Short mmCIF file of C-alpha atoms (C1' of nucleotides) in Angstrom, two decimals:
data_model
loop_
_atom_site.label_atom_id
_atom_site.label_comp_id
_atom_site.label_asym_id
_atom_site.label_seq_id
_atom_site.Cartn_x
_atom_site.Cartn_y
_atom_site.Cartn_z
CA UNK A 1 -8.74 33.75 16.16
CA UNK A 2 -5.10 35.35 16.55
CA UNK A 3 -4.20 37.76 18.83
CA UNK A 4 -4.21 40.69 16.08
CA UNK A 5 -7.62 40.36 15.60
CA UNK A 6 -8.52 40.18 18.80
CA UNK A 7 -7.03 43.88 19.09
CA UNK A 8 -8.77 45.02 16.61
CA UNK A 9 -12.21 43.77 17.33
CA UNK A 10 -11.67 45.35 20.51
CA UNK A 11 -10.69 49.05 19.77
CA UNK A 12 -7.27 48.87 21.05
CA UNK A 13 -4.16 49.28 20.01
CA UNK A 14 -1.78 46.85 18.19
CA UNK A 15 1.27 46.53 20.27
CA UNK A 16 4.02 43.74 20.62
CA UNK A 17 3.62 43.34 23.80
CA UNK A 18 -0.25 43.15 23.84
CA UNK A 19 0.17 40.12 21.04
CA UNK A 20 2.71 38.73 23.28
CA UNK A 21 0.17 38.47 26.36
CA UNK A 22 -2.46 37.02 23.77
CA UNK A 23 -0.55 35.00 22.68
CA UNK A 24 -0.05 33.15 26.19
CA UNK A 25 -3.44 33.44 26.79
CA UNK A 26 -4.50 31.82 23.22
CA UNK A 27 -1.50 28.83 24.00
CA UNK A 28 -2.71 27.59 27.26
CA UNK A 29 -6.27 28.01 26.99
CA UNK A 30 -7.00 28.16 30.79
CA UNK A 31 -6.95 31.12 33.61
CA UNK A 32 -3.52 32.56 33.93
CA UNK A 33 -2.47 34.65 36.92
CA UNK A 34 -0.33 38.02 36.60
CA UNK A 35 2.75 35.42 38.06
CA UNK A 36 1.55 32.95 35.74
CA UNK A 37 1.95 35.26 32.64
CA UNK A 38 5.42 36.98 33.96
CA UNK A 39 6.80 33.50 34.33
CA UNK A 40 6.12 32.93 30.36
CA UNK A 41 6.64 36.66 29.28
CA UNK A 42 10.61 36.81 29.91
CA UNK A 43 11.70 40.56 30.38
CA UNK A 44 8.36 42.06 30.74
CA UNK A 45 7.19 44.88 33.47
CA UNK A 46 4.57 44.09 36.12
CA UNK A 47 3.11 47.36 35.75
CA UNK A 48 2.66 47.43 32.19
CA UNK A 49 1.29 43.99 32.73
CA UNK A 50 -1.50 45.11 35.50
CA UNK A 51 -2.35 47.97 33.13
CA UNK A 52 -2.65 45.50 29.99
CA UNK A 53 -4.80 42.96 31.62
CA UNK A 54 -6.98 45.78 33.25
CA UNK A 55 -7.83 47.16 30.18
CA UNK A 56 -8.27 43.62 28.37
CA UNK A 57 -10.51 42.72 31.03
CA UNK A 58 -12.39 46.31 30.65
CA UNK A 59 -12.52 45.97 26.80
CA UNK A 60 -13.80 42.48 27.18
CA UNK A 61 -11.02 40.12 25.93
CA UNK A 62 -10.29 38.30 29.06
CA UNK A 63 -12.62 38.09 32.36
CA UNK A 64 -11.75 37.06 36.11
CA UNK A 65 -11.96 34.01 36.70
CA UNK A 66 -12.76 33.21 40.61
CA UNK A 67 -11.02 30.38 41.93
CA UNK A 68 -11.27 30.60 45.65
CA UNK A 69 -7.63 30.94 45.59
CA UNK A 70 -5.93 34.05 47.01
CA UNK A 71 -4.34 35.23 43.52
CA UNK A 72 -6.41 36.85 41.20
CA UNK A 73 -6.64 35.17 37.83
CA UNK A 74 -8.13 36.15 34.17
CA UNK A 75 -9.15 34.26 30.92
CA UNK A 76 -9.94 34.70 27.39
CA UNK A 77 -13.39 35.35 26.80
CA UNK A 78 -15.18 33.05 24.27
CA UNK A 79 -16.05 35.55 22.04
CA UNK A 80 -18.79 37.47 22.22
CA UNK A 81 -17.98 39.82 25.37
CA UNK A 82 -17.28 43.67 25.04
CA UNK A 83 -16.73 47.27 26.24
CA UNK A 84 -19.99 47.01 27.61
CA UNK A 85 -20.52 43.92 28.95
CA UNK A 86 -18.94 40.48 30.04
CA UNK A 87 -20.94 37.38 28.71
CA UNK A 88 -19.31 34.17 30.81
CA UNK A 89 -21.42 31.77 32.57
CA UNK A 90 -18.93 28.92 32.84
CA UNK A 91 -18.14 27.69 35.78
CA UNK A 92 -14.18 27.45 36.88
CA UNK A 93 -12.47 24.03 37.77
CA UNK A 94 -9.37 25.15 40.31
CA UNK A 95 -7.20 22.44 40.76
CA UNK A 96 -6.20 22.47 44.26
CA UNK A 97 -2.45 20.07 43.67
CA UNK A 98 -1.15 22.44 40.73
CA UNK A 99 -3.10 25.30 41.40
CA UNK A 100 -4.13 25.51 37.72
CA UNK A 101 -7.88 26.70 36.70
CA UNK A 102 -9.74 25.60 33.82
CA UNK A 103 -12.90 27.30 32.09
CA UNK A 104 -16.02 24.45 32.10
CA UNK A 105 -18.00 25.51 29.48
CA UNK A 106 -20.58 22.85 30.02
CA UNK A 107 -21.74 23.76 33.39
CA UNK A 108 -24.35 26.38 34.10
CA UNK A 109 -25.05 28.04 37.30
CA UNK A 110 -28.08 26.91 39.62
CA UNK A 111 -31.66 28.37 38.97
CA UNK A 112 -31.95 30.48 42.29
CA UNK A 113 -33.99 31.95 45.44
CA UNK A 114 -32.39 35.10 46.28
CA UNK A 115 -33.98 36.71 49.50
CA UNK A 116 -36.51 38.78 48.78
CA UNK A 117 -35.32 42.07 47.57
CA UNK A 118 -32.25 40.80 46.52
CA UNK A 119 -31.21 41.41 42.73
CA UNK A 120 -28.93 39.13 40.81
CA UNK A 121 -26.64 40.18 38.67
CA UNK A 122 -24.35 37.68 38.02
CA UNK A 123 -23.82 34.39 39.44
CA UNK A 124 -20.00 32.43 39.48
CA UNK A 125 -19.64 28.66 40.00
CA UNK A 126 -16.44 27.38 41.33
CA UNK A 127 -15.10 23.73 41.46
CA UNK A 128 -12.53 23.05 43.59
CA UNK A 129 -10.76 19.34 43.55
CA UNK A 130 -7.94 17.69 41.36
CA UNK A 131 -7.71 17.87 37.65
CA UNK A 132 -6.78 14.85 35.35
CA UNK A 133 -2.95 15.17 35.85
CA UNK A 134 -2.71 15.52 39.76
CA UNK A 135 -6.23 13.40 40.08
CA UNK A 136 -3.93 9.87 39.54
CA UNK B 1 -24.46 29.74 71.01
CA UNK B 2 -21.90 32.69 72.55
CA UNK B 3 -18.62 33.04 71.79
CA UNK B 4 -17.12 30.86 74.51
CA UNK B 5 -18.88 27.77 73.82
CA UNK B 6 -17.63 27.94 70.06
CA UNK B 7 -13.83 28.52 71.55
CA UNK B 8 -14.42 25.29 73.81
CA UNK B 9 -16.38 23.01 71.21
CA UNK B 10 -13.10 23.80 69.29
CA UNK B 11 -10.08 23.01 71.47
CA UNK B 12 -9.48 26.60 71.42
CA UNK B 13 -8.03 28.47 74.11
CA UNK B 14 -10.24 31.31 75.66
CA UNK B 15 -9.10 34.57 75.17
CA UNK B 16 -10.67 38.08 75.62
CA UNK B 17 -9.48 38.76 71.86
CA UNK B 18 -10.72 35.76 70.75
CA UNK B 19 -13.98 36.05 72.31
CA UNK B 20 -14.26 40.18 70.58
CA UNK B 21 -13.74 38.89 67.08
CA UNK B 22 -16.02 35.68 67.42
CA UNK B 23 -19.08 38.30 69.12
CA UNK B 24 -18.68 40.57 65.69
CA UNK B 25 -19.10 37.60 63.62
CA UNK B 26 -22.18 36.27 65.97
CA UNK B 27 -23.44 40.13 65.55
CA UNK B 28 -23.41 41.33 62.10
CA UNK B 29 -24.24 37.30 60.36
CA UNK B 30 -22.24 37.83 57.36
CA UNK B 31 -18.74 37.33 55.62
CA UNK B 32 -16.62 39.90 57.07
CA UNK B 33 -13.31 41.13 55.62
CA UNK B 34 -9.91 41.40 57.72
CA UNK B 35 -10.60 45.35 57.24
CA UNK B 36 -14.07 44.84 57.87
CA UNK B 37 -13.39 43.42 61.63
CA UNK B 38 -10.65 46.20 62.49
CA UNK B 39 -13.05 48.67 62.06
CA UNK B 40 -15.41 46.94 64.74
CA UNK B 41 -11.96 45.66 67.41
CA UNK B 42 -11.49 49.78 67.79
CA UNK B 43 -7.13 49.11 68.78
CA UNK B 44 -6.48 45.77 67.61
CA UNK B 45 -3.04 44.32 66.04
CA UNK B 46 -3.65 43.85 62.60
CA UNK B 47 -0.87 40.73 62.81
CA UNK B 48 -2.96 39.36 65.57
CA UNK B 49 -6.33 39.17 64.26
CA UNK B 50 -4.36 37.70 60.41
CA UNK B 51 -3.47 34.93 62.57
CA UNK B 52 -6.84 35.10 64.90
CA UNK B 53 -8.64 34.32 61.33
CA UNK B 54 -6.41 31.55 59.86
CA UNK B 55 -6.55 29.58 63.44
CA UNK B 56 -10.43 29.82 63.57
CA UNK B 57 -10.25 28.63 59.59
CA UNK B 58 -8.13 26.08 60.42
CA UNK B 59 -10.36 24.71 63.35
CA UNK B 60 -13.55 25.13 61.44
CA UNK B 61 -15.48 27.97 63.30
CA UNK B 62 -15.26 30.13 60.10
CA UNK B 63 -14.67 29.70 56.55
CA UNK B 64 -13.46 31.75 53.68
CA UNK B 65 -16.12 33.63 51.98
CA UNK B 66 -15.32 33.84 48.29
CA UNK B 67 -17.16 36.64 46.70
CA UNK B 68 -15.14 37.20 43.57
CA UNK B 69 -14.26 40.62 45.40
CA UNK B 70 -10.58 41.22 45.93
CA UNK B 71 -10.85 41.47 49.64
CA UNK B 72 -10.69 37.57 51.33
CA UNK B 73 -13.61 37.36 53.45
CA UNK B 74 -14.39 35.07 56.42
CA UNK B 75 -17.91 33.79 57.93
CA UNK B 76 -19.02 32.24 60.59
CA UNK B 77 -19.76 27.94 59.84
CA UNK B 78 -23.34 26.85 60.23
CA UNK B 79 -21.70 24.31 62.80
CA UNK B 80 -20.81 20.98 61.79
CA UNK B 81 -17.02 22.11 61.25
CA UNK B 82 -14.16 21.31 62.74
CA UNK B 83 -10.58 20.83 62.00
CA UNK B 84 -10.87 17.68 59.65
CA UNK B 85 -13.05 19.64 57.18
CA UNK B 86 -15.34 21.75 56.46
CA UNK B 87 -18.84 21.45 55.11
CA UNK B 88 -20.28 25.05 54.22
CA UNK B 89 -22.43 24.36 50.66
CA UNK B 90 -24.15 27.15 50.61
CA UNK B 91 -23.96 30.36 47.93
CA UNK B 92 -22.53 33.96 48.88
CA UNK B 93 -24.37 36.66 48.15
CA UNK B 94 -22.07 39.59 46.85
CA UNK B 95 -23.36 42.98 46.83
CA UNK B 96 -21.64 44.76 44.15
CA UNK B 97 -22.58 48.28 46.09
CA UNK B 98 -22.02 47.95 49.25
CA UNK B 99 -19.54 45.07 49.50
CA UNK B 100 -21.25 43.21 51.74
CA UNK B 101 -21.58 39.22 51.60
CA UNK B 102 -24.57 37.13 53.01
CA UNK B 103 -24.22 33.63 53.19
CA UNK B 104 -27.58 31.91 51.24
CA UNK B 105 -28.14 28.71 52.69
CA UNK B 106 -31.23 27.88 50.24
CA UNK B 107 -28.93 27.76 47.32
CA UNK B 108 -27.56 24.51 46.54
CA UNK B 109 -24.51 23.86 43.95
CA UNK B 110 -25.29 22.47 40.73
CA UNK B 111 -24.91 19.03 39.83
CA UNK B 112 -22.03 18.81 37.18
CA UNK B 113 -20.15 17.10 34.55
CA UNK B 114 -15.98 17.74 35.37
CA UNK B 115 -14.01 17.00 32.19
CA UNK B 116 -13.28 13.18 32.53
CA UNK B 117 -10.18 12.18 35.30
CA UNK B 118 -11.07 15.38 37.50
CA UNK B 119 -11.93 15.01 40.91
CA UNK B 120 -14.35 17.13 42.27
CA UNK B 121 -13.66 18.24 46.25
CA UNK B 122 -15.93 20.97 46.79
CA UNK B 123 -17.74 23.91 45.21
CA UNK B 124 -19.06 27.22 45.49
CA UNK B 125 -21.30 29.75 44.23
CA UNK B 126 -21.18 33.34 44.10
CA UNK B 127 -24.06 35.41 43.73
CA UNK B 128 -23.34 39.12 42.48
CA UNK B 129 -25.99 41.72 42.70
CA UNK B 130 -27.73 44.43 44.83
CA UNK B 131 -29.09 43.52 48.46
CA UNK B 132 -32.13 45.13 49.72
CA UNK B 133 -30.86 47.88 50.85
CA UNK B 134 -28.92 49.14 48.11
CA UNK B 135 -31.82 47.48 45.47
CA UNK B 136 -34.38 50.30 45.28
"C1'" DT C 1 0.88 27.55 92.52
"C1'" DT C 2 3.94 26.12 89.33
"C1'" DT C 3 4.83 24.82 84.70
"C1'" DT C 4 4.55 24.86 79.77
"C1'" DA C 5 2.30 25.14 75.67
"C1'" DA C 6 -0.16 28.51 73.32
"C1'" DG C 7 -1.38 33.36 72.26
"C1'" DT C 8 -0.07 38.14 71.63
"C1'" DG C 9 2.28 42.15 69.79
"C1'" DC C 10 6.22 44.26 67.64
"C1'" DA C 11 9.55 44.40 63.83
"C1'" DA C 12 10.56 43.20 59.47
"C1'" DC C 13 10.00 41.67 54.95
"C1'" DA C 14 7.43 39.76 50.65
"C1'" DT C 15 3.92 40.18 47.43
"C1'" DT C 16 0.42 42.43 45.09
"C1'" DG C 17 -2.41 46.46 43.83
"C1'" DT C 18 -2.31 51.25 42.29
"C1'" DT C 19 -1.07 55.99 40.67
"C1'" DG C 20 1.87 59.77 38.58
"C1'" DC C 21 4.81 61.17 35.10
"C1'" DG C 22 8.15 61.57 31.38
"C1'" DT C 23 9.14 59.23 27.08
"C1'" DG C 24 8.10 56.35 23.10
"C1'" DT C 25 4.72 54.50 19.76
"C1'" DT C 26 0.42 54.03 17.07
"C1'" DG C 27 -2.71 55.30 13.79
"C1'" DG C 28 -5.33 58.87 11.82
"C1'" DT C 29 -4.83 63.38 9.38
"C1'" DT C 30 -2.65 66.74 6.54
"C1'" DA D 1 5.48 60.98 3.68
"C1'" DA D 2 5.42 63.93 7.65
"C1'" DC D 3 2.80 65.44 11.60
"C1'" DC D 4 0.25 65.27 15.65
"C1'" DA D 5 -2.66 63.90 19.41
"C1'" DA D 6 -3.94 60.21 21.91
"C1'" DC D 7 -2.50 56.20 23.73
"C1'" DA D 8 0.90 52.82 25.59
"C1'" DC D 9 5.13 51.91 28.03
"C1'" DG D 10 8.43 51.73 31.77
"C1'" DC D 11 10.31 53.59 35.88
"C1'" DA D 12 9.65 55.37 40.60
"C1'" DA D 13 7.02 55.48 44.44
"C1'" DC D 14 3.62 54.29 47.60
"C1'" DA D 15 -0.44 51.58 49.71
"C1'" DA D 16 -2.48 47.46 51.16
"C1'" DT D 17 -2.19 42.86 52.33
"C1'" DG D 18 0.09 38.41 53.36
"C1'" DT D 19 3.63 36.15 56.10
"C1'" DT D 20 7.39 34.85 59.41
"C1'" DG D 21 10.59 35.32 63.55
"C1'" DC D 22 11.07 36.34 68.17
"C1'" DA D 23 10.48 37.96 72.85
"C1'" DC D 24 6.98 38.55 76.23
"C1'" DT D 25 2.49 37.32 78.33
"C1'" DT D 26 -1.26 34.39 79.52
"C1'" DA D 27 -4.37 30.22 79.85
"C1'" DA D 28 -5.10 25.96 81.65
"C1'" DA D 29 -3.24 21.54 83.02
"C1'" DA D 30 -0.39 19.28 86.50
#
DNA sequence: TTTTAAGTGCAACATTGTTGCGTGTTGGTT
DNA sequence: AACCAACACGCAACAATGTTGCACTTAAAA
């Protein structure tokens, strides 16, 4: 998958600097932050930015991912998400040393006992701890 | 348990602000947002109460509340915290309508498999849905 | 009651989130 | 190939939140 086609299976646009952000997104294969992706993206505007990851994030390219940690971060979704709805149900492994957060496929959210009444929508595992390079 | 007994069983000093923010918390029993707790302290100083928060975070009366909201949100710790560490394991419940957060003590995290060399710490779960109230 | 370590409140600044608007670009249509 | 309307971009501006320094006040220990 390139970022191109990601675009286009998405009803948006084809612009350099959408394929840039892809791109960084499709290279490091983990959540990025808007500082993250600025830090990688020389010469780029922050606003331009917010506006390009909101409307990834609406069209179903890249979701949140909740970290615990203040800034808000996003990654690429596996594959299957849309306009209409978001499809993710890994959990997210923050690293707490290098503040970098990782997408855990393999782990699936708790079967649960919401109070009575309560309706679940979504549920959001997050693993907070040290990640192979900081861990040693 | 009142307000001044959690201030003592803290090393905390006593104070009449102090004591107003911990009697919201022991009143409404949920997470509760910086904004959330200025509404309630009608003439508080918003630099104040920033710092009121992170002291009681640090000392382990309250903990952060992560919702996946955008808004950090404290609650109140069941009661075995203090300033070494904290031991809150229980799920937030986000309500995607009316923003409120309930701590779910039933709801345990999963067990998991972290990629090999990571070092789990802690997790969480968030729960997003409808409460009760905003349900039917 | 005196002392001092801690808490409070104001000012100031940093960072992040958000919107409006004029200009430039994309992609479909003629 | 040229045109056009919708969309995207980049700048300005503002709002909300996070954070620190400092002078003044207060709590609690001596």
């Amino acid at each position: 998958m390139n970022s191109i086609q990601l675009l286009s299976n998405h009803q948006l646009r084809k612009t350099q600097f959408r394929e840039r952000v892809l791109d960084i997104f499709l290279r490091y294969e983990r959540a990025l932050s808007q500082k993250d992706l600025e830090e990688q993206l020389h010469e780029s505007d922050r606003i331009t930015l917010y506006r390009t990851l909101k409307t990834f994030e609406e069209k179903g390219l890249i979701h949140k991912a909740i970290d615990g940690s203040d800034r808000l971060k996003y990654a690429l979704c596996a594959g299957h998400c849309d306009v209409h709805a978001h499809h993710d149900h890994h959990a997210h492994f923050h690293c707490v040393t290098c503040e970098r957060t990782f997408c855990i496929e393999d782990v699936q959210a708790p079967a649960l006992d919401a109070p009575p009444g309560f309706e679940v929508e979504s549920t959001h595992v997050i693993i907070n701890g040290r990640c192979a390079e900081c861990a040693h």
